[in-house]
Amino acid sequence: MSVTRVRGRFAPTPSGRLHLGNALSALLAWLQIRAESGEMILRLEDLDRARCKPAYAAQLLEDMRWLGLDWEEGPDAGGPWAPYEQSLRSERYEEALGILKREGHLYECFCSRADLLSAASAPHGLASEGAGCAGECRRLTEAQKAERAAKKSPALRFAMPDRAFPFADGIAGTVVFPAGAGGDFVVRRADGVIGYQLAVVVDDIAMRVTDVLRGWDLLDSTPRQLALYEALGAAPPRFAHGPLLLGPDGSRLSKRHGSVSLAELREQGLPAERIVGWLAAASGLIEIATDASPRELVAVWRPERVKREAVRLNEDWLAALMPD
Ligand code: GLU
């Protein structure tokens, strides 16, 4: 099937309620695609079975629809590249692992469990993905590997090439991280769970995604993903990273700053248009927060208006999220 239209996706992890920060990424991704009359995919990144719950997934879809966002393909809508839940796509990841292994991109890593546990979730900054292996495992002899494997099953790591992967970001501009930034990363944990970086790339390739717009916390994951595209022989999509929302204290917007989940705001009687207009203003897309539906904002979509830095919201901003 040939793809002529732009295709974007929103790929949330159903491990909690949708909050303003996720809603902003979803809105910006949706606007980018709708402004070009493209197609939107909703993909559930539910690989971390311990954290992801069906109830969160159901709530998430409901919250998105309530906001006025829609998608052509997704767990509810189906589509040509179903399933749209990562937990149901393991054979595709295993297939990609087979290719990477054959081509010599992977090695077994016996580093500690703590390092490897976080790999299934999208990192909020590379540090949160766990310490990289210092590379010792990359150089183990067959005998050393066998000795370690007798005690512990290994994780699989992708060996980052020793060069930079610069890219032109649709919002951030030219982005260059140093060669090997973040180190070799886990593509399959010792317990068999597939790593976020691999799953996201395999799915974006399979689902013919042309444009990825997501939160700034994944900016530094992009070189890793570019290395995976290259290793899998696939053309990468265009990337853009929208701003993170911070509370008045400078930390990521969260419960401690008040009601930040859409479900809560809705329960308090806040109309969806108030939130959408507020998000558009916070991100720099419009100057003054006025109630608006996502549809109404399509005409004002200009990636160059979107802020290139985290948005620190003061108390007035938070207070503006009040029902009439
Ligand atoms: N699932 C990731 C998250 O919840 C987003 C993945 C992506 O957009 O690449 O943060």
mmCIF file of C-alpha atoms and ligand atoms in Angstrom:
data_model
loop_
_atom_site.group_PDB
_atom_site.id
_atom_site.type_symbol
_atom_site.label_atom_id
_atom_site.label_comp_id
_atom_site.label_asym_id
_atom_site.label_seq_id
_atom_site.Cartn_x
_atom_site.Cartn_y
_atom_site.Cartn_z
ATOM 1 C CA MET A 1 0.000 0.000 0.000
ATOM 2 C CA SER A 2 1.547 3.291 -0.955
ATOM 3 C CA VAL A 3 1.269 6.258 1.344
ATOM 4 C CA THR A 4 0.750 9.662 -0.126
ATOM 5 C CA ARG A 5 -0.760 11.453 2.852
ATOM 6 C CA VAL A 6 1.057 12.425 5.995
ATOM 7 C CA ARG A 7 0.439 10.047 8.867
ATOM 8 C CA GLY A 8 0.909 10.922 12.480
ATOM 9 C CA ARG A 9 0.265 9.182 15.737
ATOM 10 C CA PHE A 10 -0.382 9.749 19.348
ATOM 11 C CA ALA A 11 1.175 6.931 21.349
ATOM 12 C CA PRO A 12 0.295 7.220 25.036
ATOM 13 C CA THR A 13 1.196 4.734 27.747
ATOM 14 C CA PRO A 14 -1.995 3.777 29.613
ATOM 15 C CA SER A 15 -0.344 3.776 33.020
ATOM 16 C CA GLY A 16 -2.389 6.591 34.526
ATOM 17 C CA ARG A 17 -4.942 9.248 33.704
ATOM 18 C CA LEU A 18 -4.353 11.548 30.765
ATOM 19 C CA HIS A 19 -3.011 14.812 32.135
ATOM 20 C CA LEU A 20 -2.497 18.252 30.669
ATOM 21 C CA GLY A 21 1.037 17.467 29.532
ATOM 22 C CA ASN A 22 -0.032 14.411 27.489
ATOM 23 C CA ALA A 23 -3.057 16.299 26.224
ATOM 24 C CA LEU A 24 -0.776 19.027 24.884
ATOM 25 C CA SER A 25 1.350 16.513 22.969
ATOM 26 C CA ALA A 26 -1.803 14.856 21.614
ATOM 27 C CA LEU A 27 -3.276 18.196 20.551
ATOM 28 C CA LEU A 28 -0.106 19.374 18.802
ATOM 29 C CA ALA A 29 0.364 16.027 17.020
ATOM 30 C CA TRP A 30 -3.268 16.104 15.918
ATOM 31 C CA LEU A 31 -3.080 19.720 14.686
ATOM 32 C CA GLN A 32 0.065 19.032 12.691
ATOM 33 C CA ILE A 33 -1.616 16.150 10.870
ATOM 34 C CA ARG A 34 -5.042 17.739 10.425
ATOM 35 C CA ALA A 35 -3.437 20.912 9.037
ATOM 36 C CA GLU A 36 -2.132 18.747 6.214
ATOM 37 C CA SER A 37 -5.311 16.678 5.862
ATOM 38 C CA GLY A 38 -3.393 13.632 6.990
ATOM 39 C CA GLU A 39 -4.292 10.505 8.894
ATOM 40 C CA MET A 40 -4.047 10.022 12.620
ATOM 41 C CA ILE A 41 -3.274 6.840 14.518
ATOM 42 C CA LEU A 42 -3.832 6.119 18.183
ATOM 43 C CA ARG A 43 -1.433 3.501 19.481
ATOM 44 C CA LEU A 44 -1.388 2.218 23.039
ATOM 45 C CA GLU A 45 2.128 1.688 24.350
ATOM 46 C CA ASP A 46 1.209 -0.859 26.963
ATOM 47 C CA LEU A 47 4.337 -3.018 27.062
ATOM 48 C CA ASP A 48 4.884 -2.516 30.747
ATOM 49 C CA ARG A 49 2.125 -4.860 31.871
ATOM 50 C CA ALA A 50 2.715 -4.115 35.536
ATOM 51 C CA ARG A 51 1.936 -0.413 35.107
ATOM 52 C CA CYS A 52 -0.616 -0.403 32.289
ATOM 53 C CA LYS A 53 -4.273 -1.075 33.028
ATOM 54 C CA PRO A 54 -7.232 -1.576 30.640
ATOM 55 C CA ALA A 55 -9.250 0.912 32.705
ATOM 56 C CA TYR A 56 -6.661 3.622 32.035
ATOM 57 C CA ALA A 57 -6.720 2.809 28.334
ATOM 58 C CA ALA A 58 -10.513 3.111 28.185
ATOM 59 C CA GLN A 59 -10.421 6.401 30.089
ATOM 60 C CA LEU A 60 -7.694 7.706 27.832
ATOM 61 C CA LEU A 61 -9.710 7.126 24.661
ATOM 62 C CA GLU A 62 -12.711 8.748 26.273
ATOM 63 C CA ASP A 63 -10.701 11.791 27.384
ATOM 64 C CA MET A 64 -9.229 12.246 23.923
ATOM 65 C CA ARG A 65 -12.654 12.113 22.276
ATOM 66 C CA TRP A 66 -14.035 14.508 24.839
ATOM 67 C CA LEU A 67 -11.277 16.973 23.992
ATOM 68 C CA GLY A 68 -12.341 16.795 20.351
ATOM 69 C CA LEU A 69 -9.453 14.717 19.021
ATOM 70 C CA ASP A 70 -10.118 11.868 16.619
ATOM 71 C CA TRP A 71 -8.172 9.203 14.769
ATOM 72 C CA GLU A 72 -8.693 6.990 11.760
ATOM 73 C CA GLU A 73 -6.830 3.984 13.151
ATOM 74 C CA GLY A 74 -6.608 2.723 16.687
ATOM 75 C CA PRO A 75 -7.529 -0.056 19.124
ATOM 76 C CA ASP A 76 -11.203 0.881 18.852
ATOM 77 C CA ALA A 77 -11.281 1.805 15.152
ATOM 78 C CA GLY A 78 -9.037 -0.971 13.799
ATOM 79 C CA GLY A 79 -7.101 -0.269 10.617
ATOM 80 C CA PRO A 80 -4.757 -1.835 8.064
ATOM 81 C CA TRP A 81 -1.848 -2.148 10.493
ATOM 82 C CA ALA A 82 -3.709 -3.513 13.504
ATOM 83 C CA PRO A 83 -3.265 -4.376 16.285
ATOM 84 C CA TYR A 84 -2.716 -0.901 17.714
ATOM 85 C CA GLU A 85 -1.777 -2.130 21.190
ATOM 86 C CA GLN A 86 1.906 -2.873 21.636
ATOM 87 C CA SER A 87 1.156 -5.757 24.009
ATOM 88 C CA LEU A 88 -0.317 -7.607 21.018
ATOM 89 C CA ARG A 89 2.582 -6.976 18.652
ATOM 90 C CA SER A 90 5.378 -9.087 20.127
ATOM 91 C CA GLU A 91 6.113 -11.170 17.063
ATOM 92 C CA ARG A 92 6.910 -8.008 15.106
ATOM 93 C CA TYR A 93 9.422 -6.944 17.728
ATOM 94 C CA GLU A 94 10.980 -10.407 17.820
ATOM 95 C CA GLU A 95 11.296 -10.322 14.040
ATOM 96 C CA ALA A 96 13.117 -6.982 14.207
ATOM 97 C CA LEU A 97 15.354 -8.335 16.958
ATOM 98 C CA GLY A 98 16.222 -11.232 14.641
ATOM 99 C CA ILE A 99 17.311 -8.800 11.921
ATOM 100 C CA LEU A 100 19.336 -6.667 14.328
ATOM 101 C CA LYS A 101 20.987 -9.735 15.802
ATOM 102 C CA ARG A 102 21.891 -11.152 12.398
ATOM 103 C CA GLU A 103 23.433 -7.846 11.382
ATOM 104 C CA GLY A 104 25.541 -7.731 14.534
ATOM 105 C CA HIS A 105 23.879 -4.750 16.240
ATOM 106 C CA LEU A 106 23.005 -6.492 19.507
ATOM 107 C CA TYR A 107 24.875 -7.960 22.414
ATOM 108 C CA GLU A 108 23.908 -9.734 25.584
ATOM 109 C CA CYS A 109 24.179 -7.629 28.707
ATOM 110 C CA PHE A 110 24.385 -9.077 32.204
ATOM 111 C CA CYS A 111 24.241 -5.784 34.112
ATOM 112 C CA SER A 112 22.020 -5.410 37.144
ATOM 113 C CA ARG A 113 18.283 -5.808 37.060
ATOM 114 C CA ALA A 114 17.676 -2.309 38.403
ATOM 115 C CA ASP A 115 19.364 -0.857 35.335
ATOM 116 C CA LEU A 116 17.181 -2.832 33.030
ATOM 117 C CA LEU A 117 13.771 -2.528 34.578
ATOM 118 C CA SER A 118 12.815 0.884 33.305
ATOM 119 C CA ALA A 119 13.556 0.161 29.653
ATOM 120 C CA ALA A 120 9.978 -0.710 28.666
ATOM 121 C CA SER A 121 8.639 2.751 29.411
ATOM 122 C CA ALA A 122 9.393 5.858 27.431
ATOM 123 C CA PRO A 123 12.202 7.649 29.213
ATOM 124 C CA HIS A 124 11.552 11.047 30.744
ATOM 125 C CA GLY A 125 15.075 12.150 29.913
ATOM 126 C CA LEU A 126 17.622 9.494 29.068
ATOM 127 C CA ALA A 127 18.807 9.173 32.649
ATOM 128 C CA SER A 128 15.431 7.716 33.629
ATOM 129 C CA GLU A 129 15.948 4.820 31.269
ATOM 130 C CA GLY A 130 18.552 3.386 33.606
ATOM 131 C CA ALA A 131 22.296 3.573 33.454
ATOM 132 C CA GLY A 132 23.838 2.422 30.216
ATOM 133 C CA CYS A 133 26.113 -0.567 30.267
ATOM 134 C CA ALA A 134 29.663 0.729 30.368
ATOM 135 C CA GLY A 135 30.300 -1.519 27.420
ATOM 136 C CA GLU A 136 31.976 -4.273 29.363
ATOM 137 C CA CYS A 137 29.334 -6.761 28.217
ATOM 138 C CA ARG A 138 30.018 -5.766 24.606
ATOM 139 C CA ARG A 139 33.497 -7.218 24.924
ATOM 140 C CA LEU A 140 32.818 -10.474 26.752
ATOM 141 C CA THR A 141 34.357 -13.615 25.327
ATOM 142 C CA GLU A 142 32.131 -16.608 24.560
ATOM 143 C CA ALA A 143 33.414 -18.353 27.685
ATOM 144 C CA GLN A 144 32.653 -15.339 29.903
ATOM 145 C CA LYS A 145 29.180 -15.081 28.410
ATOM 146 C CA ALA A 146 28.458 -18.728 29.053
ATOM 147 C CA GLU A 147 29.651 -18.405 32.619
ATOM 148 C CA ARG A 148 27.387 -15.398 33.264
ATOM 149 C CA ALA A 149 24.438 -16.860 31.396
ATOM 150 C CA ALA A 150 24.507 -19.860 33.724
ATOM 151 C CA LYS A 151 23.695 -17.491 36.616
ATOM 152 C CA LYS A 152 21.426 -14.952 35.008
ATOM 153 C CA SER A 153 19.560 -14.398 31.762
ATOM 154 C CA PRO A 154 20.897 -11.485 29.790
ATOM 155 C CA ALA A 155 19.141 -8.424 28.425
ATOM 156 C CA LEU A 156 19.809 -7.469 24.812
ATOM 157 C CA ARG A 157 21.428 -4.140 24.106
ATOM 158 C CA PHE A 158 21.739 -2.230 20.877
ATOM 159 C CA ALA A 159 25.310 -1.104 20.244
ATOM 160 C CA MET A 160 25.128 2.605 19.380
ATOM 161 C CA PRO A 161 27.429 3.489 16.488
ATOM 162 C CA ASP A 162 30.198 5.830 17.538
ATOM 163 C CA ARG A 163 28.929 8.882 15.700
ATOM 164 C CA ALA A 164 26.303 11.573 16.118
ATOM 165 C CA PHE A 165 22.797 11.367 14.621
ATOM 166 C CA PRO A 166 21.871 15.000 13.980
ATOM 167 C CA PHE A 167 18.343 15.773 12.856
ATOM 168 C CA ALA A 168 16.132 18.668 11.848
ATOM 169 C CA ASP A 169 13.348 18.900 14.403
ATOM 170 C CA GLY A 170 10.104 20.530 13.248
ATOM 171 C CA ILE A 171 9.934 22.584 16.447
ATOM 172 C CA ALA A 172 13.361 22.443 18.113
ATOM 173 C CA GLY A 173 15.341 23.173 14.923
ATOM 174 C CA THR A 174 18.676 21.449 14.289
ATOM 175 C CA VAL A 175 19.438 19.013 17.072
ATOM 176 C CA VAL A 176 22.833 17.403 17.607
ATOM 177 C CA PHE A 177 23.625 15.183 20.560
ATOM 178 C CA PRO A 178 27.198 13.954 20.984
ATOM 179 C CA ALA A 179 28.139 10.591 19.467
ATOM 180 C CA GLY A 180 26.797 7.669 21.488
ATOM 181 C CA ALA A 181 24.763 9.972 23.781
ATOM 182 C CA GLY A 182 23.116 7.916 26.472
ATOM 183 C CA GLY A 183 25.096 4.798 25.580
ATOM 184 C CA ASP A 184 23.935 1.414 24.350
ATOM 185 C CA PHE A 185 20.299 0.845 25.190
ATOM 186 C CA VAL A 186 18.156 -2.144 26.090
ATOM 187 C CA VAL A 187 15.959 -3.550 23.329
ATOM 188 C CA ARG A 188 14.834 -6.599 25.298
ATOM 189 C CA ARG A 189 14.944 -6.842 29.050
ATOM 190 C CA ALA A 190 16.226 -9.949 30.793
ATOM 191 C CA ASP A 191 12.600 -10.874 31.560
ATOM 192 C CA GLY A 192 11.760 -10.763 27.847
ATOM 193 C CA VAL A 193 9.926 -7.417 27.857
ATOM 194 C CA ILE A 194 10.679 -5.369 24.745
ATOM 195 C CA GLY A 195 12.307 -1.968 25.232
ATOM 196 C CA TYR A 196 10.460 1.242 24.388
ATOM 197 C CA GLN A 197 12.970 2.434 21.765
ATOM 198 C CA LEU A 198 12.674 -0.697 19.668
ATOM 199 C CA ALA A 199 8.885 -1.019 19.910
ATOM 200 C CA VAL A 200 8.271 2.587 18.947
ATOM 201 C CA VAL A 201 10.502 2.364 15.874
ATOM 202 C CA VAL A 202 9.172 -1.012 14.709
ATOM 203 C CA ASP A 203 5.602 0.282 15.015
ATOM 204 C CA ASP A 204 6.223 3.641 13.383
ATOM 205 C CA ILE A 205 7.802 1.810 10.436
ATOM 206 C CA ALA A 206 5.003 -0.776 10.237
ATOM 207 C CA MET A 207 2.264 1.846 10.551
ATOM 208 C CA ARG A 208 3.822 4.058 7.847
ATOM 209 C CA VAL A 209 4.126 7.013 10.189
ATOM 210 C CA THR A 210 5.578 10.014 8.360
ATOM 211 C CA ASP A 211 5.488 12.544 11.209
ATOM 212 C CA VAL A 212 6.202 12.045 14.885
ATOM 213 C CA LEU A 213 5.282 14.912 17.183
ATOM 214 C CA ARG A 214 5.676 14.158 20.881
ATOM 215 C CA GLY A 215 6.916 15.655 24.140
ATOM 216 C CA TRP A 216 10.330 17.223 24.628
ATOM 217 C CA ASP A 217 11.303 14.495 27.105
ATOM 218 C CA LEU A 218 11.820 12.204 24.102
ATOM 219 C CA LEU A 219 14.065 14.605 22.188
ATOM 220 C CA ASP A 220 17.173 12.792 23.373
ATOM 221 C CA SER A 221 15.698 9.400 22.461
ATOM 222 C CA THR A 222 15.577 10.455 18.824
ATOM 223 C CA PRO A 223 19.257 9.706 17.971
ATOM 224 C CA ARG A 224 18.758 6.202 19.367
ATOM 225 C CA GLN A 225 15.700 5.765 17.231
ATOM 226 C CA LEU A 226 17.503 7.144 14.176
ATOM 227 C CA ALA A 227 20.219 4.542 14.740
ATOM 228 C CA LEU A 228 17.523 1.850 14.843
ATOM 229 C CA TYR A 229 15.913 3.083 11.611
ATOM 230 C CA GLU A 230 19.295 2.907 9.960
ATOM 231 C CA ALA A 231 20.023 -0.576 11.290
ATOM 232 C CA LEU A 232 16.608 -1.804 10.127
ATOM 233 C CA GLY A 233 17.112 -0.235 6.706
ATOM 234 C CA ALA A 234 14.057 2.028 6.975
ATOM 235 C CA ALA A 235 13.633 5.738 6.280
ATOM 236 C CA PRO A 236 12.927 7.711 9.464
ATOM 237 C CA PRO A 237 9.883 9.962 9.850
ATOM 238 C CA ARG A 238 10.126 13.712 10.452
ATOM 239 C CA PHE A 239 10.408 14.449 14.153
ATOM 240 C CA ALA A 240 9.090 17.384 16.176
ATOM 241 C CA HIS A 241 9.090 17.813 19.946
ATOM 242 C CA GLY A 242 6.603 20.024 21.759
ATOM 243 C CA PRO A 243 7.211 21.770 25.089
ATOM 244 C CA LEU A 244 6.786 20.173 28.493
ATOM 245 C CA LEU A 245 4.520 21.876 31.015
ATOM 246 C CA LEU A 246 6.068 22.747 34.377
ATOM 247 C CA GLY A 247 4.433 23.924 37.560
ATOM 248 C CA PRO A 248 5.323 27.205 39.330
ATOM 249 C CA ASP A 249 8.144 25.383 41.183
ATOM 250 C CA GLY A 250 9.782 24.337 37.904
ATOM 251 C CA SER A 251 9.025 20.624 38.224
ATOM 252 C CA ARG A 252 6.899 18.754 35.698
ATOM 253 C CA LEU A 253 3.234 19.560 36.030
ATOM 254 C CA SER A 254 1.705 16.936 38.312
ATOM 255 C CA LYS A 255 -0.902 16.312 40.984
ATOM 256 C CA ARG A 256 1.010 18.398 43.459
ATOM 257 C CA HIS A 257 0.145 21.480 41.379
ATOM 258 C CA GLY A 258 -3.609 20.834 41.566
ATOM 259 C CA SER A 259 -6.016 19.143 39.189
ATOM 260 C CA VAL A 260 -4.068 18.206 36.114
ATOM 261 C CA SER A 261 -5.857 15.107 34.868
ATOM 262 C CA LEU A 262 -8.493 15.638 32.218
ATOM 263 C CA ALA A 263 -10.944 13.406 34.035
ATOM 264 C CA GLU A 264 -10.688 15.572 37.158
ATOM 265 C CA LEU A 265 -10.981 18.835 35.250
ATOM 266 C CA ARG A 266 -14.003 17.499 33.431
ATOM 267 C CA GLU A 267 -15.612 16.387 36.698
ATOM 268 C CA GLN A 268 -15.135 19.928 37.975
ATOM 269 C CA GLY A 269 -17.242 21.151 35.077
ATOM 270 C CA LEU A 270 -14.522 22.610 32.913
ATOM 271 C CA PRO A 271 -15.517 22.617 29.247
ATOM 272 C CA ALA A 272 -13.170 20.827 26.822
ATOM 273 C CA GLU A 273 -12.778 24.033 24.778
ATOM 274 C CA ARG A 274 -11.389 25.852 27.832
ATOM 275 C CA ILE A 275 -8.653 23.232 28.171
ATOM 276 C CA VAL A 276 -7.878 23.156 24.461
ATOM 277 C CA GLY A 277 -7.621 26.965 24.238
ATOM 278 C CA TRP A 278 -5.528 27.019 27.408
ATOM 279 C CA LEU A 279 -3.139 24.390 26.030
ATOM 280 C CA ALA A 280 -2.838 26.243 22.730
ATOM 281 C CA ALA A 281 -1.947 29.472 24.553
ATOM 282 C CA ALA A 282 0.463 27.754 26.957
ATOM 283 C CA SER A 283 2.344 26.224 24.037
ATOM 284 C CA GLY A 284 2.574 29.565 22.226
ATOM 285 C CA LEU A 285 0.254 28.656 19.379
ATOM 286 C CA ILE A 286 -2.229 31.424 20.209
ATOM 287 C CA GLU A 287 -1.539 34.564 22.196
ATOM 288 C CA ILE A 288 -4.422 34.651 24.605
ATOM 289 C CA ALA A 289 -6.265 31.656 26.002
ATOM 290 C CA THR A 290 -9.739 31.681 24.510
ATOM 291 C CA ASP A 291 -12.083 28.702 24.388
ATOM 292 C CA ALA A 292 -11.549 26.773 21.184
ATOM 293 C CA SER A 293 -12.092 23.323 19.736
ATOM 294 C CA PRO A 294 -9.146 21.482 18.147
ATOM 295 C CA ARG A 295 -10.910 21.868 14.783
ATOM 296 C CA GLU A 296 -10.947 25.662 15.157
ATOM 297 C CA LEU A 297 -7.231 25.688 15.840
ATOM 298 C CA VAL A 298 -6.229 23.877 12.650
ATOM 299 C CA ALA A 299 -6.125 27.198 10.796
ATOM 300 C CA VAL A 300 -3.653 28.701 13.289
ATOM 301 C CA TRP A 301 -1.258 25.743 13.352
ATOM 302 C CA ARG A 302 2.290 27.038 12.739
ATOM 303 C CA PRO A 303 5.059 24.868 14.204
ATOM 304 C CA GLU A 304 7.311 27.931 14.412
ATOM 305 C CA ARG A 305 4.934 29.463 16.969
ATOM 306 C CA VAL A 306 5.299 26.552 19.352
ATOM 307 C CA LYS A 307 7.689 27.268 22.224
ATOM 308 C CA ARG A 308 11.089 25.661 22.062
ATOM 309 C CA GLU A 309 11.496 25.424 25.781
ATOM 310 C CA ALA A 310 9.574 24.053 28.714
ATOM 311 C CA VAL A 311 6.643 26.210 29.757
ATOM 312 C CA ARG A 312 6.681 27.215 33.412
ATOM 313 C CA LEU A 313 3.143 28.005 34.481
ATOM 314 C CA ASN A 314 2.576 30.485 37.283
ATOM 315 C CA GLU A 315 -0.382 30.420 39.689
ATOM 316 C CA ASP A 316 -2.421 32.690 37.395
ATOM 317 C CA TRP A 317 -2.123 30.197 34.614
ATOM 318 C CA LEU A 318 -3.280 27.380 36.815
ATOM 319 C CA ALA A 319 -6.100 29.508 38.192
ATOM 320 C CA ALA A 320 -7.325 30.172 34.639
ATOM 321 C CA LEU A 321 -8.387 26.539 34.433
ATOM 322 C CA MET A 322 -11.656 27.116 36.239
ATOM 323 C CA PRO A 323 -15.229 26.383 35.244
ATOM 324 C CA ASP A 324 -17.483 29.415 34.644
HETATM 325 N N1 GLU B 1 4.574 6.078 24.844
HETATM 326 C C1 GLU B 1 5.386 7.216 25.017
HETATM 327 C C2 GLU B 1 4.956 8.005 26.251
HETATM 328 O O1 GLU B 1 3.999 7.666 26.871
HETATM 329 C C3 GLU B 1 5.427 8.128 23.811
HETATM 330 C C4 GLU B 1 6.140 7.489 22.687
HETATM 331 C C5 GLU B 1 6.413 8.393 21.503
HETATM 332 O O2 GLU B 1 5.613 9.294 21.247
HETATM 333 O O3 GLU B 1 7.400 8.146 20.838
HETATM 334 O O4 GLU B 1 5.585 8.938 26.658
#
